[in-house]
Amino acid sequence: PHVHAVAQAPLSRMPAAGQVLSLNYGAGARHTLDAAARAGRGASDGLTMLAAQGVEAFRLWTGRGIALAPVLARLRAVSRGD
């Protein structure tokens, strides 16, 4: 039950531009993302953070930047089993 505590918080009190970030991804993030949508707030799951960390790590290690979108798309495909 405590896993979904953030989703039970009064998200409607957040500023209109507030964003909700679930550290979970896939089915584990669904409850929080749905709660954010019901409150009219933007939301991202943990896969977005994981991809962004990977992109930044790649830049730090290699000195070359890569785009987030294709990395995130590939992670989503892998997490779906594609």
C-alpha positions as semicolon CSV with decimal commas, in nm:
position;residue;x (nm);y (nm);z (nm)
1;P;0,000;0,000;0,000
2;H;0,278;0,252;0,080
3;V;0,411;0,215;-0,275
4;H;0,116;0,419;-0,400
5;A;0,129;0,683;-0,125
6;V;0,242;0,955;-0,365
7;A;-0,053;0,885;-0,592
8;Q;-0,282;0,936;-0,291
9;A;-0,131;1,276;-0,215
10;P;-0,349;1,577;-0,305
11;L;-0,208;1,622;-0,655
12;S;-0,466;1,889;-0,725
13;R;-0,271;2,114;-0,484
14;M;0,031;2,103;-0,712
15;P;0,092;2,402;-0,937
16;A;-0,076;2,359;-1,275
17;A;0,266;2,320;-1,435
18;G;0,371;2,060;-1,174
19;Q;0,499;1,727;-1,298
20;V;0,472;1,389;-1,126
21;L;0,762;1,147;-1,160
22;S;0,714;0,784;-1,070
23;L;1,039;0,598;-1,011
24;N;0,861;0,281;-1,123
25;Y;0,797;0,195;-1,483
26;G;0,570;-0,040;-1,670
27;A;0,275;-0,174;-1,475
28;G;0,433;-0,056;-1,150
29;A;0,391;0,308;-1,249
30;R;0,035;0,283;-1,377
31;H;-0,139;0,382;-1,051
32;T;0,068;0,697;-1,006
33;L;0,045;0,801;-1,372
34;D;-0,332;0,752;-1,371
35;A;-0,368;0,958;-1,051
36;A;-0,163;1,239;-1,205
37;A;-0,379;1,234;-1,518
38;R;-0,698;1,250;-1,309
39;A;-0,552;1,554;-1,132
40;G;-0,469;1,715;-1,467
41;R;-0,094;1,697;-1,409
42;G;0,178;1,581;-1,642
43;A;0,361;1,267;-1,543
44;S;0,655;1,052;-1,642
45;D;0,752;0,706;-1,533
46;G;1,091;0,590;-1,412
47;L;1,192;0,471;-1,757
48;T;1,224;0,835;-1,862
49;M;1,465;0,899;-1,575
50;L;1,658;0,580;-1,649
51;A;1,699;0,682;-2,014
52;A;1,803;1,037;-1,922
53;Q;2,064;0,901;-1,680
54;G;2,197;0,673;-1,953
55;V;2,219;0,959;-2,202
56;E;2,406;1,175;-1,951
57;A;2,640;0,891;-1,853
58;F;2,719;0,828;-2,220
59;R;2,802;1,199;-2,264
60;L;3,026;1,200;-1,957
61;W;3,208;0,882;-2,059
62;T;3,251;0,956;-2,428
63;G;3,222;1,334;-2,461
64;R;2,951;1,277;-2,726
65;G;2,588;1,365;-2,681
66;I;2,304;1,141;-2,794
67;A;1,934;1,215;-2,823
68;L;1,703;1,101;-2,543
69;A;1,403;1,009;-2,763
70;P;1,554;0,707;-2,943
71;V;1,705;0,573;-2,620
72;L;1,370;0,603;-2,443
73;A;1,186;0,447;-2,737
74;R;1,423;0,147;-2,735
75;L;1,390;0,102;-2,357
76;R;1,010;0,110;-2,389
77;A;1,024;-0,149;-2,669
78;V;1,250;-0,376;-2,463
79;S;1,031;-0,339;-2,153
80;R;0,728;-0,445;-2,364
81;G;0,920;-0,745;-2,492
82;D;0,950;-0,619;-2,852
